XYZ file of C-alpha atoms in Angstrom:
711
model
C 54.532 -6.874 15.009
C 54.254 -3.289 13.755
C 51.487 -1.049 15.037
C 48.283 -0.319 13.150
C 49.269 3.340 12.812
C 52.685 2.546 11.354
C 51.183 0.006 8.985
C 48.565 2.569 7.942
C 51.289 5.158 7.309
C 53.248 2.727 5.154
C 50.242 2.488 2.849
C 49.181 6.140 2.818
C 52.400 8.182 2.921
C 52.675 7.744 -0.856
C 49.351 6.317 -1.956
C 50.195 6.669 -5.664
C 53.254 4.435 -5.290
C 51.316 1.977 -3.155
C 48.610 1.619 -5.785
C 51.123 1.467 -8.620
C 52.991 -1.329 -6.861
C 49.751 -3.183 -6.246
C 48.508 -2.730 -9.825
C 51.715 -4.279 -11.180
C 51.078 -7.565 -9.378
C 50.465 -10.281 -11.966
C 47.046 -11.408 -10.729
C 45.763 -7.854 -10.364
C 46.985 -7.028 -13.866
C 45.255 -10.087 -15.326
C 41.974 -9.384 -13.534
C 41.942 -5.757 -14.656
C 42.890 -6.571 -18.250
C 40.133 -9.155 -18.569
C 37.538 -6.801 -17.133
C 38.558 -3.847 -19.298
C 38.612 -5.938 -22.474
C 35.268 -7.647 -21.949
C 32.859 -5.465 -19.966
C 32.107 -3.384 -23.064
C 30.863 -6.503 -24.853
C 28.204 -7.197 -22.237
C 24.796 -5.791 -23.138
C 22.418 -7.413 -20.639
C 22.141 -8.159 -16.936
C 21.969 -11.910 -17.589
C 25.167 -11.798 -19.652
C 26.900 -9.928 -16.863
C 25.753 -12.262 -14.093
C 26.678 -15.251 -16.246
C 30.306 -14.161 -16.592
C 31.766 -14.934 -13.167
C 35.105 -13.195 -13.783
C 33.451 -9.905 -14.716
C 30.720 -10.143 -12.116
C 33.016 -11.049 -9.203
C 35.513 -8.323 -10.151
C 32.782 -5.680 -10.018
C 31.262 -7.058 -6.817
C 34.650 -6.949 -5.096
C 35.211 -3.393 -6.356
C 32.009 -2.190 -4.717
C 32.555 -4.088 -1.485
C 29.813 -6.619 -2.188
C 31.979 -9.717 -2.441
C 30.004 -11.451 0.295
C 26.868 -11.155 -1.878
C 28.304 -12.772 -5.024
C 26.043 -15.802 -4.695
C 22.914 -13.662 -4.246
C 22.409 -13.275 -7.998
C 18.645 -12.937 -7.692
C 19.010 -9.891 -5.469
C 21.797 -8.407 -7.594
C 19.700 -8.814 -10.743
C 16.944 -6.756 -9.135
C 19.526 -4.166 -8.098
C 20.916 -3.860 -11.630
C 17.430 -3.601 -13.117
C 16.403 -0.841 -10.702
C 15.489 2.606 -11.962
C 17.461 4.863 -9.639
C 15.269 7.831 -10.568
C 12.322 5.984 -9.000
C 12.378 6.264 -5.207
C 10.312 3.084 -4.932
C 12.685 0.938 -7.011
C 14.338 -2.099 -5.426
C 17.836 -0.607 -5.041
C 16.481 2.618 -3.575
C 14.555 0.687 -0.936
C 17.739 -0.962 0.355
C 19.382 0.886 3.222
C 22.921 0.017 2.080
C 24.288 2.709 -0.259
C 26.678 0.201 -1.844
C 23.818 -1.357 -3.814
C 22.811 1.979 -5.316
C 26.431 2.748 -6.164
C 26.704 -0.627 -7.871
C 23.505 -0.099 -9.880
C 24.640 3.389 -10.904
C 27.899 1.993 -12.301
C 26.068 0.081 -15.044
C 23.543 1.053 -17.697
C 21.777 -2.115 -18.728
C 18.404 -0.365 -18.590
C 19.299 2.575 -20.835
C 18.642 2.736 -24.564
C 22.112 2.997 -26.091
C 21.071 2.546 -29.730
C 22.937 5.239 -31.712
C 20.886 7.835 -33.583
C 21.861 10.438 -36.163
C 21.028 13.144 -33.636
C 20.114 13.264 -29.978
C 17.124 15.347 -28.912
C 19.381 18.181 -27.763
C 21.333 18.152 -31.042
C 18.090 18.412 -33.008
C 16.820 21.232 -30.813
C 20.016 23.226 -31.294
C 19.972 22.751 -35.064
C 16.291 23.659 -35.408
C 16.818 26.735 -33.258
C 19.770 27.763 -35.416
C 17.673 27.345 -38.560
C 14.828 29.442 -37.158
C 17.218 32.186 -36.084
C 19.308 32.340 -39.236
C 17.565 35.554 -40.321
C 18.356 37.232 -37.031
C 22.010 36.242 -37.239
C 22.448 37.203 -40.896
C 20.281 40.332 -40.815
C 23.009 42.734 -39.586
C 25.360 41.592 -42.367
C 22.634 41.896 -44.990
C 21.589 45.287 -43.621
C 25.153 46.570 -43.881
C 25.452 45.356 -47.481
C 22.089 46.749 -48.615
C 22.603 50.041 -46.788
C 25.881 50.543 -48.639
C 24.161 49.692 -51.909
C 21.283 52.112 -51.345
C 23.593 54.962 -50.400
C 26.055 54.564 -53.279
C 24.354 53.071 -56.344
C 22.839 56.425 -57.330
C 26.254 58.009 -57.809
C 27.472 55.384 -60.309
C 27.639 56.660 -63.889
C 29.203 53.790 -65.839
C 29.428 50.019 -66.079
C 33.140 50.162 -65.284
C 32.478 52.198 -62.151
C 29.762 49.738 -61.125
C 31.831 46.544 -61.474
C 34.839 48.171 -59.803
C 32.858 48.488 -56.561
C 32.435 44.934 -55.225
C 30.055 46.139 -52.517
C 27.598 47.215 -55.227
C 28.290 44.427 -57.693
C 27.913 41.601 -55.151
C 24.479 42.818 -54.012
C 23.326 43.160 -57.622
C 24.657 39.718 -58.576
C 22.962 38.077 -55.586
C 19.680 39.853 -56.359
C 19.932 38.666 -59.968
C 20.122 35.039 -58.837
C 23.829 34.257 -58.428
C 24.352 32.222 -55.242
C 28.085 32.973 -55.001
C 29.008 36.430 -56.343
C 32.610 36.006 -55.186
C 33.114 33.419 -57.942
C 32.466 36.048 -60.638
C 35.249 38.458 -61.546
C 34.579 42.136 -62.103
C 36.100 41.943 -65.601
C 33.777 39.139 -66.647
C 30.749 40.963 -65.234
C 31.751 44.068 -67.205
C 32.123 42.109 -70.438
C 28.640 40.589 -70.084
C 26.999 43.886 -69.132
C 28.597 45.640 -72.094
C 27.550 42.881 -74.442
C 31.059 41.678 -75.320
C 30.245 38.153 -74.109
C 27.220 36.154 -75.190
C 25.703 34.467 -72.138
C 22.255 32.900 -72.137
C 22.046 32.378 -68.364
C 18.810 33.769 -66.872
C 20.657 35.459 -64.006
C 22.903 37.305 -66.457
C 19.853 38.317 -68.468
C 18.289 39.784 -65.318
C 21.447 41.722 -64.514
C 21.815 43.047 -68.080
C 18.169 44.130 -68.250
C 18.397 46.117 -65.038
C 21.831 47.685 -65.334
C 22.729 48.045 -69.022
C 20.817 49.295 -72.048
C 21.035 47.955 -75.583
C 23.471 49.820 -77.850
C 22.068 52.677 -79.907
C 24.163 51.720 -82.928
C 25.412 48.345 -84.178
C 29.040 49.084 -83.440
C 28.681 50.392 -79.885
C 28.500 48.487 -76.601
C 25.664 48.410 -74.096
C 25.503 51.437 -71.798
C 24.858 52.010 -68.105
C 21.290 52.501 -66.839
C 21.242 55.074 -64.065
C 19.585 53.560 -61.009
C 16.619 55.395 -59.516
C 15.678 55.139 -55.842
C 12.805 52.805 -56.754
C 15.085 50.557 -58.791
C 17.602 50.426 -55.954
C 14.838 49.613 -53.479
C 13.612 46.725 -55.636
C 17.140 45.342 -55.946
C 17.468 45.389 -52.159
C 14.027 43.781 -51.818
C 15.009 40.912 -54.117
C 18.377 40.556 -52.378
C 16.687 40.205 -48.977
C 14.254 37.606 -50.310
C 16.985 35.496 -51.890
C 19.283 35.635 -48.865
C 16.563 34.781 -46.338
C 16.428 38.258 -44.838
C 12.950 39.257 -46.008
C 11.651 39.422 -42.435
C 14.515 41.337 -40.870
C 13.676 44.686 -39.234
C 15.647 46.434 -41.988
C 13.668 44.679 -44.732
C 10.427 45.537 -42.977
C 11.313 49.231 -42.854
C 12.428 49.209 -46.495
C 9.025 47.835 -47.520
C 7.242 50.496 -45.475
C 9.362 53.186 -47.141
C 8.502 51.699 -50.533
C 4.771 51.896 -49.751
C 5.082 55.501 -48.587
C 7.007 56.374 -51.754
C 4.185 55.002 -53.904
C 1.671 57.217 -52.130
C 3.925 60.277 -52.044
C 2.971 63.454 -53.878
C 5.693 62.842 -56.469
C 3.951 59.708 -57.744
C 1.166 60.647 -60.136
C -0.019 57.100 -60.880
C -1.631 56.101 -57.603
C -4.073 53.708 -59.205
C -5.417 50.260 -58.372
C -3.857 48.862 -61.529
C -0.409 50.284 -60.745
C -0.656 49.104 -57.144
C -1.661 45.492 -57.834
C 0.723 45.085 -60.770
C 3.601 45.796 -58.377
C 4.176 42.379 -56.758
C 5.979 43.966 -53.828
C 3.125 46.363 -52.995
C 0.454 43.698 -53.438
C 2.335 41.303 -51.153
C 2.683 44.076 -48.575
C -1.056 44.821 -48.662
C -2.226 41.208 -48.454
C 0.222 40.513 -45.617
C -1.125 43.564 -43.776
C -4.654 42.180 -44.152
C -3.575 38.771 -42.831
C -4.036 36.923 -46.117
C -1.704 34.104 -47.123
C -3.156 33.653 -50.616
C -1.230 34.725 -53.715
C -3.453 36.538 -56.237
C -2.803 37.349 -59.871
C -2.463 41.097 -60.459
C -5.598 41.269 -62.627
C -7.770 39.387 -60.122
C -6.459 41.449 -57.217
C -7.188 44.666 -59.154
C -10.769 43.579 -59.831
C -11.403 42.512 -56.221
C -9.847 45.668 -54.799
C -11.733 47.960 -57.172
C -15.113 46.411 -56.387
C -15.177 43.945 -53.449
C -18.885 43.291 -53.991
C -18.069 41.674 -57.339
C -15.794 39.031 -55.817
C -17.070 35.580 -56.908
C -18.543 33.090 -54.439
C -15.532 30.808 -54.868
C -13.575 33.255 -52.712
C -14.161 32.825 -48.974
C -16.069 35.381 -46.937
C -12.920 35.979 -44.894
C -10.973 36.957 -48.011
C -13.846 39.135 -49.218
C -13.778 40.974 -45.901
C -10.032 41.494 -46.266
C -10.394 43.040 -49.725
C -13.196 45.252 -48.435
C -10.992 46.429 -45.556
C -8.134 47.090 -47.984
C -10.504 48.922 -50.345
C -11.589 51.195 -47.499
C -8.081 51.752 -46.130
C -6.752 52.807 -49.544
C -9.870 54.884 -50.260
C -10.328 53.359 -53.722
C -12.393 55.582 -56.038
C -14.737 54.472 -58.807
C -12.254 55.665 -61.443
C -9.535 53.402 -60.036
C -7.526 56.060 -58.235
C -6.575 55.841 -54.574
C -6.072 58.515 -51.928
C -5.644 56.817 -48.561
C -5.901 59.096 -45.523
C -3.016 59.158 -43.059
C -5.272 57.969 -40.234
C -7.046 54.630 -40.720
C -5.437 54.476 -44.140
C -1.735 53.909 -44.633
C -1.135 53.650 -40.898
C -3.635 50.779 -40.771
C -1.727 48.947 -43.507
C 1.614 49.617 -41.873
C 0.380 48.421 -38.471
C -1.110 45.278 -39.996
C 2.079 44.572 -41.897
C 4.130 45.040 -38.741
C 1.963 42.483 -36.964
C 1.884 39.912 -39.764
C 5.049 40.233 -41.840
C 6.801 37.334 -40.084
C 3.812 35.004 -40.134
C 4.381 33.538 -43.577
C 8.078 33.145 -42.921
C 7.479 31.461 -39.565
C 5.029 29.038 -41.148
C 7.609 28.221 -43.772
C 10.215 27.613 -41.069
C 7.797 25.402 -39.145
C 7.078 23.389 -42.280
C 10.798 22.989 -43.008
C 11.434 21.966 -39.401
C 8.623 19.406 -39.392
C 9.878 17.970 -42.662
C 13.436 17.743 -41.296
C 12.377 15.984 -38.098
C 10.317 13.490 -40.076
C 13.260 12.725 -42.362
C 15.650 12.400 -39.415
C 13.995 9.169 -38.283
C 15.196 7.360 -41.413
C 18.771 8.690 -41.408
C 21.157 5.854 -40.592
C 24.249 7.098 -42.427
C 25.879 10.123 -44.053
C 24.612 8.844 -47.398
C 21.028 8.998 -46.109
C 21.513 12.592 -44.955
C 22.937 13.642 -48.316
C 20.318 11.831 -50.423
C 18.078 13.701 -52.865
C 14.321 13.919 -52.377
C 12.125 11.637 -54.464
C 9.648 14.534 -54.726
C 11.743 17.264 -56.327
C 15.252 15.814 -56.659
C 16.690 18.311 -54.155
C 18.787 17.502 -51.098
C 16.107 18.948 -48.848
C 17.311 17.488 -45.537
C 20.949 18.382 -46.141
C 20.011 21.867 -47.349
C 18.085 22.481 -44.125
C 21.167 21.506 -42.117
C 23.573 23.600 -44.185
C 21.374 26.686 -43.939
C 21.120 26.221 -40.175
C 24.906 26.384 -39.742
C 25.355 29.205 -42.257
C 26.643 27.271 -45.278
C 25.156 28.103 -48.690
C 23.812 24.834 -50.186
C 24.283 26.228 -53.698
C 28.045 26.569 -53.321
C 28.883 23.802 -50.841
C 31.146 20.971 -52.006
C 29.482 17.616 -51.355
C 32.886 15.957 -51.068
C 33.880 18.445 -48.398
C 30.554 18.044 -46.583
C 30.975 14.256 -46.446
C 34.534 14.605 -45.144
C 33.328 16.982 -42.428
C 30.431 14.752 -41.349
C 32.789 11.781 -40.943
C 35.354 13.832 -39.022
C 35.713 14.194 -35.239
C 35.288 17.874 -34.266
C 36.688 17.139 -30.787
C 40.022 15.896 -32.176
C 42.458 18.813 -32.656
C 44.112 16.989 -35.577
C 40.966 15.936 -37.450
C 39.990 17.159 -40.924
C 37.248 19.460 -39.678
C 39.449 20.921 -36.922
C 42.124 21.801 -39.474
C 39.572 23.753 -41.535
C 39.385 26.368 -38.749
C 35.806 27.201 -39.783
C 33.147 27.320 -37.056
C 30.390 26.538 -39.551
C 31.886 23.177 -40.434
C 32.695 22.437 -36.788
C 29.016 23.005 -35.948
C 28.019 20.756 -38.836
C 30.235 17.884 -37.673
C 29.097 18.284 -34.063
C 25.423 18.291 -35.055
C 25.487 14.608 -36.078
C 26.749 11.284 -34.782
C 28.586 9.626 -37.666
C 31.810 7.648 -37.417
C 34.730 7.717 -39.862
C 32.829 5.332 -42.159
C 29.684 7.437 -42.216
C 27.754 5.037 -39.964
C 25.944 5.870 -36.721
C 27.875 6.068 -33.453
C 26.926 7.182 -29.917
C 26.920 10.930 -29.312
C 30.166 12.459 -28.054
C 29.530 14.561 -24.955
C 32.182 16.439 -23.020
C 30.115 15.507 -19.978
C 27.502 12.798 -19.520
C 23.976 13.860 -18.592
C 24.238 11.955 -15.298
C 27.352 13.949 -14.388
C 25.628 17.200 -15.337
C 22.854 16.338 -12.886
C 25.345 15.393 -10.173
C 27.317 18.616 -10.581
C 24.119 20.643 -10.423
C 23.283 19.010 -7.095
C 26.798 19.558 -5.742
C 26.764 23.205 -6.810
C 23.416 23.812 -5.105
C 24.744 22.159 -1.938
C 27.559 24.736 -1.702
C 24.931 27.382 -0.898
C 23.899 25.545 2.269
C 20.370 24.957 3.519
C 17.415 27.277 4.204
C 17.978 29.108 0.935
C 16.445 32.503 0.279
C 14.505 33.122 -2.925
C 17.418 35.190 -4.253
C 19.862 32.320 -3.708
C 17.475 29.860 -5.328
C 17.187 32.157 -8.332
C 20.982 32.440 -8.533
C 21.431 28.661 -8.401
C 18.788 28.173 -11.085
C 20.293 30.794 -13.402
C 23.865 29.544 -12.910
C 22.847 25.928 -13.460
C 20.821 26.751 -16.564
C 23.818 28.576 -18.039
C 26.131 25.683 -17.129
C 23.918 23.036 -18.726
C 23.586 25.101 -21.895
C 27.353 25.609 -22.071
C 28.425 21.985 -21.550
C 25.642 20.799 -23.831
C 26.827 22.924 -26.740
C 30.594 22.713 -26.121
C 32.293 20.612 -28.774
C 35.927 20.496 -27.706
C 38.304 20.843 -24.778
C 39.194 24.323 -25.977
C 35.515 25.323 -25.884
C 35.432 24.391 -22.207
C 38.779 25.934 -21.271
C 37.860 29.293 -22.792
C 34.572 29.411 -20.867
C 35.734 30.621 -17.450
C 32.235 30.817 -15.986
C 31.518 27.170 -16.775
C 34.883 26.057 -15.388
C 34.297 28.008 -12.180
C 30.872 26.416 -11.751
C 32.347 22.905 -11.938
C 35.329 23.723 -9.700
C 32.977 25.185 -7.104
C 30.684 22.150 -7.273
C 33.548 19.772 -6.484
C 35.050 22.020 -3.834
C 38.403 22.453 -5.579
C 40.431 24.717 -3.319
C 42.398 26.559 -6.014
C 39.872 28.064 -8.408
C 42.532 30.146 -10.172
C 44.053 27.228 -12.061
C 45.699 28.274 -15.317
C 44.477 27.067 -18.687
C 47.540 24.809 -18.992
C 46.932 23.311 -15.541
C 43.284 22.679 -16.351
C 44.261 21.022 -19.616
C 46.682 18.672 -17.829
C 44.016 17.843 -15.251
C 41.242 17.169 -17.751
C 43.451 15.037 -20.015
C 44.905 12.950 -17.174
C 44.665 9.168 -17.305
C 42.644 8.581 -14.163
C 43.439 4.880 -14.369
C 47.095 5.728 -13.707
C 47.800 6.476 -10.014
C 50.773 8.620 -11.094
C 48.830 10.810 -13.543
C 48.744 14.572 -13.031
C 45.214 14.710 -11.598
C 45.734 11.719 -9.312
C 48.932 13.118 -7.780
C 47.466 16.479 -6.743
C 47.219 17.031 -2.999
C 43.674 18.330 -3.436
C 41.748 15.103 -4.092
C 38.779 17.096 -5.379
C 40.802 17.729 -8.545
C 40.644 14.073 -9.596
C 36.879 14.071 -9.007
C 36.584 17.213 -11.121
C 38.563 15.541 -13.931
C 36.446 12.381 -13.711
C 33.302 14.398 -14.409
C 34.428 15.078 -18.001
C 35.079 12.805 -20.980
C 38.412 13.948 -22.392
C 41.135 11.655 -23.698
C 44.866 12.265 -23.259
C 45.053 14.002 -26.669
C 42.210 16.377 -25.787
C 39.560 14.666 -27.902
C 36.232 13.606 -26.419
C 35.956 9.961 -25.442
C 33.571 7.894 -27.535
C 30.534 6.747 -25.605
C 30.322 2.988 -25.299
C 27.255 0.924 -26.083
C 28.001 -1.899 -23.628
C 26.743 -2.280 -20.089
C 29.235 0.188 -18.619
C 30.649 3.501 -19.765
C 34.394 4.087 -19.989
C 34.205 6.441 -17.019
C 32.398 3.916 -14.830
C 34.846 1.232 -15.935
C 37.751 3.403 -14.745
C 35.939 4.008 -11.462
C 35.367 0.267 -11.043
C 39.042 -0.453 -11.731
C 40.079 2.108 -9.126
C 37.670 0.741 -6.534
C 38.880 -2.795 -7.220
C 42.463 -1.693 -6.648
C 41.545 0.040 -3.388
C 39.567 -2.987 -2.219
C 42.530 -5.199 -3.083
C 44.836 -2.933 -1.103
C 42.524 -3.016 1.906
C 42.186 -6.784 1.597
C 45.948 -7.297 1.528
C 46.362 -4.913 4.452
C 43.819 -6.993 6.359
C 45.931 -10.112 5.876
C 48.423 -8.689 8.374
C 46.362 -6.093 10.248
C 42.583 -5.901 10.438
C 42.929 -2.504 12.066
C 44.832 -1.185 9.044
C 42.125 -2.498 6.730
C 39.468 -0.670 8.745
C 41.575 2.498 8.753
C 42.057 2.429 4.976
C 38.371 1.722 4.441
C 37.405 4.653 6.637
C 39.870 6.903 4.803
C 38.120 6.035 1.523
C 34.496 6.196 2.625
C 34.331 8.899 5.308
C 34.685 11.969 3.000
C 31.398 11.015 1.340
C 29.382 10.988 4.559
C 26.646 13.584 4.911
C 25.186 12.633 8.294
C 25.681 10.363 11.280
C 23.091 8.003 9.834
C 25.596 7.153 7.094
C 27.948 5.900 9.802
C 25.222 3.837 11.433
C 24.351 2.241 8.082
C 27.888 0.896 7.586
C 29.143 -1.584 10.202
C 32.806 -1.015 9.360
C 32.545 2.772 9.590
C 30.583 2.514 12.812
C 33.217 0.214 14.297
C 35.973 2.729 13.494
C 34.031 5.635 15.014
C 33.134 3.750 18.202
C 36.734 2.646 18.622
C 38.187 6.116 17.975
C 35.773 7.808 20.371
C 35.828 5.058 22.975
C 32.094 4.475 22.729
C 30.634 1.291 24.214
C 29.766 -1.684 22.013
C 26.370 -1.889 23.677
C 25.185 1.407 22.171
C 24.288 -0.489 18.990
C 21.221 -1.752 20.865
C 19.906 1.777 21.405
C 17.261 3.443 19.250
C 18.781 4.517 15.902
C 17.878 8.171 16.417
C 19.454 8.089 19.872
C 22.643 6.624 18.421
C 22.744 9.334 15.743
C 22.152 12.018 18.360
C 25.021 10.678 20.467
C 27.373 10.701 17.479
C 26.343 14.251 16.560
C 27.376 15.370 20.038
C 30.751 13.724 19.606
C 31.693 14.688 16.046
C 30.781 16.636 12.925
C 30.837 14.421 9.818
C 31.604 17.466 7.649
C 35.075 17.510 9.213
C 35.846 14.278 7.375
C 35.976 16.275 4.134
C 39.105 17.964 5.505
C 42.089 15.719 4.754
C 44.109 16.757 7.801
C 41.219 16.311 10.219
C 40.345 12.989 8.650
C 43.924 11.759 8.903
C 44.109 12.708 12.581
C 40.861 10.912 13.289
C 42.108 7.758 11.560
C 45.375 8.027 13.501
C 43.385 8.204 16.736
C 41.443 5.111 15.689
C 44.689 3.252 14.957
C 46.029 4.014 18.405
C 42.789 3.114 20.164
C 42.476 -0.066 18.099
C 45.911 -1.268 19.204
C 45.078 -0.327 22.780
C 41.912 -2.410 22.764
C 43.618 -5.352 21.098
C 46.851 -5.490 23.095
C 48.256 -4.946 26.588
C 47.921 -1.198 27.171
C 51.195 -1.057 29.054
C 53.060 -2.161 25.954
C 51.365 0.272 23.608
C 53.363 3.449 22.909
C 50.390 4.870 21.018
C 48.252 5.279 24.142
C 50.444 8.088 25.421
C 49.533 10.221 22.376
C 45.926 10.581 23.519
C 44.328 12.055 26.601
C 40.842 11.585 27.916
C 37.907 12.804 25.869
C 34.718 14.605 26.672
C 31.898 16.184 24.743
C 32.499 18.412 21.735
C 31.131 19.290 18.327
C 34.018 18.477 16.010
C 36.775 15.987 15.479
C 39.571 18.259 16.672
C 38.281 18.155 20.230
C 39.132 14.443 20.293
C 42.622 14.639 18.824
């Protein structure tokens, strides 16, 4: 009969081959195949407990085979809320029950939705910030226009400069200036082409004058500073940049120009008939009401004559504006620098974003309300029964930076039904971040129907990694360390929550380092290619790249993410168990089967293999005391008396703490030596010591604080 140590070595010297050999056994293959093919179809605890083949497979995997008949207890375990410390599973002292409950998700709501809460939050935030992101581009375009339009002297010179022409076209109402050639624009401006479009009429009126004789063409209208300013103002309004800092300053400059010494018509009538100035003034006063020029002129000239239909608040605003502009009885205005124009400018600075923000809030509320009824791509792309516009889709397109006026609906549908995590998908081949964001913002399958959200990492794994990362800082944390952990974790959660693809993760070194640190991976300088091979490994294959690494933390790191072999993100499953937990169950079943078969010839080998699997997860001596098999191995290895089990639990834990440090079990070499010691001591206790060659490898033992002192 071979020794326990030799038998143990036969199993562990090449664990990958051992597991591969075991997994190829016919019965093991059949059991695994049945489980993998059917567990995803189970949607309730009762269904699961009623299918003996599935239920017994899982129970064996988690070491609960002796409790298979206790279905009442197991039902309570599976229905437990593990976030509730008072739940049934959490009250049980045996960790195996909590592990079993955590492997299934019968209590979670897995009904697919068009967007998860986090997806909606990201899209709404993007919509609200679109001005901030587009403002620098708009500012560059309008700055160029302002600086150069005054030097243009002909229509040909104007259309030849696309920087000028594009701003003018957009301000005139064209949503996509790039679709209009310079030659065609010149022909319309000169009058060679008859075009009844309102946008062309606006452009012609502003930039070209009617011919002076029947045979001549229209001529260029030299652009004044005021004309250029109004073009920029309209451009900012139409492109959604009316509340940018640049637009704000341009409006202030426009107001100052009106009240400059060079303007001789500083009258109430001239002021209120200029829609831009009137809007500025009413915004400065905090009013959100739009007034006709004639009514505004009357109210501003004589606030006391405002009819009773106008609220007292609005009357007070007109009175304040009247005083600030120093309106005279003859209709002229001469506002003082102090408490005059500066009061308007300060008020405008405080209020100019209010109307825009209210509009954004309204759009956002409308979008969220519509989202509830979206069950397909067709629903998202539907027109509104109110105004015939695609209001919901337009909100989405604006949020990701796509112009609704020029977007192809066919292209949009193809993008929404494409997988942005698949390198070979339609949207990935577009190489356009806007469309990638669009596809990632919704959960539609290839047929345009709802599917579960694709996450590169499940929320439960994000929580687990956060806890592991915090644990690497030790205990008794200073406020600075707590702040560092909080900041790092916040950044990590934001990064993995918004990452769409494997490449997104691989290019984010800070996020990768956080995860590697959390799992205790020894080599944190892994190359991008190595990380890709790790994260795309088939963890169900003992010979896969991640599973064959000497650092076992690498496989745990890989298991925390949801990448397929081709780099795409694994589809979430709506059954009672996720794909990741199914793989974990398969692996545990295989290990349990190996330990069981080892026990057929050597109970000591079974205990050794069990300890090898469970010991690295121990955090205290109490974990040893809670597991009879682990406790048996430790007592045997350290030569502790059987009778100590009758001592007070705290006394037992204290005795173990004096003999070993459970943290040493996380070190593979120290763990292996401890198991080897157990194997030798086990054979000694179960055979004639004189015939045991293992005994000579060990000397006597005395007190110490770590495993090495007993090896």
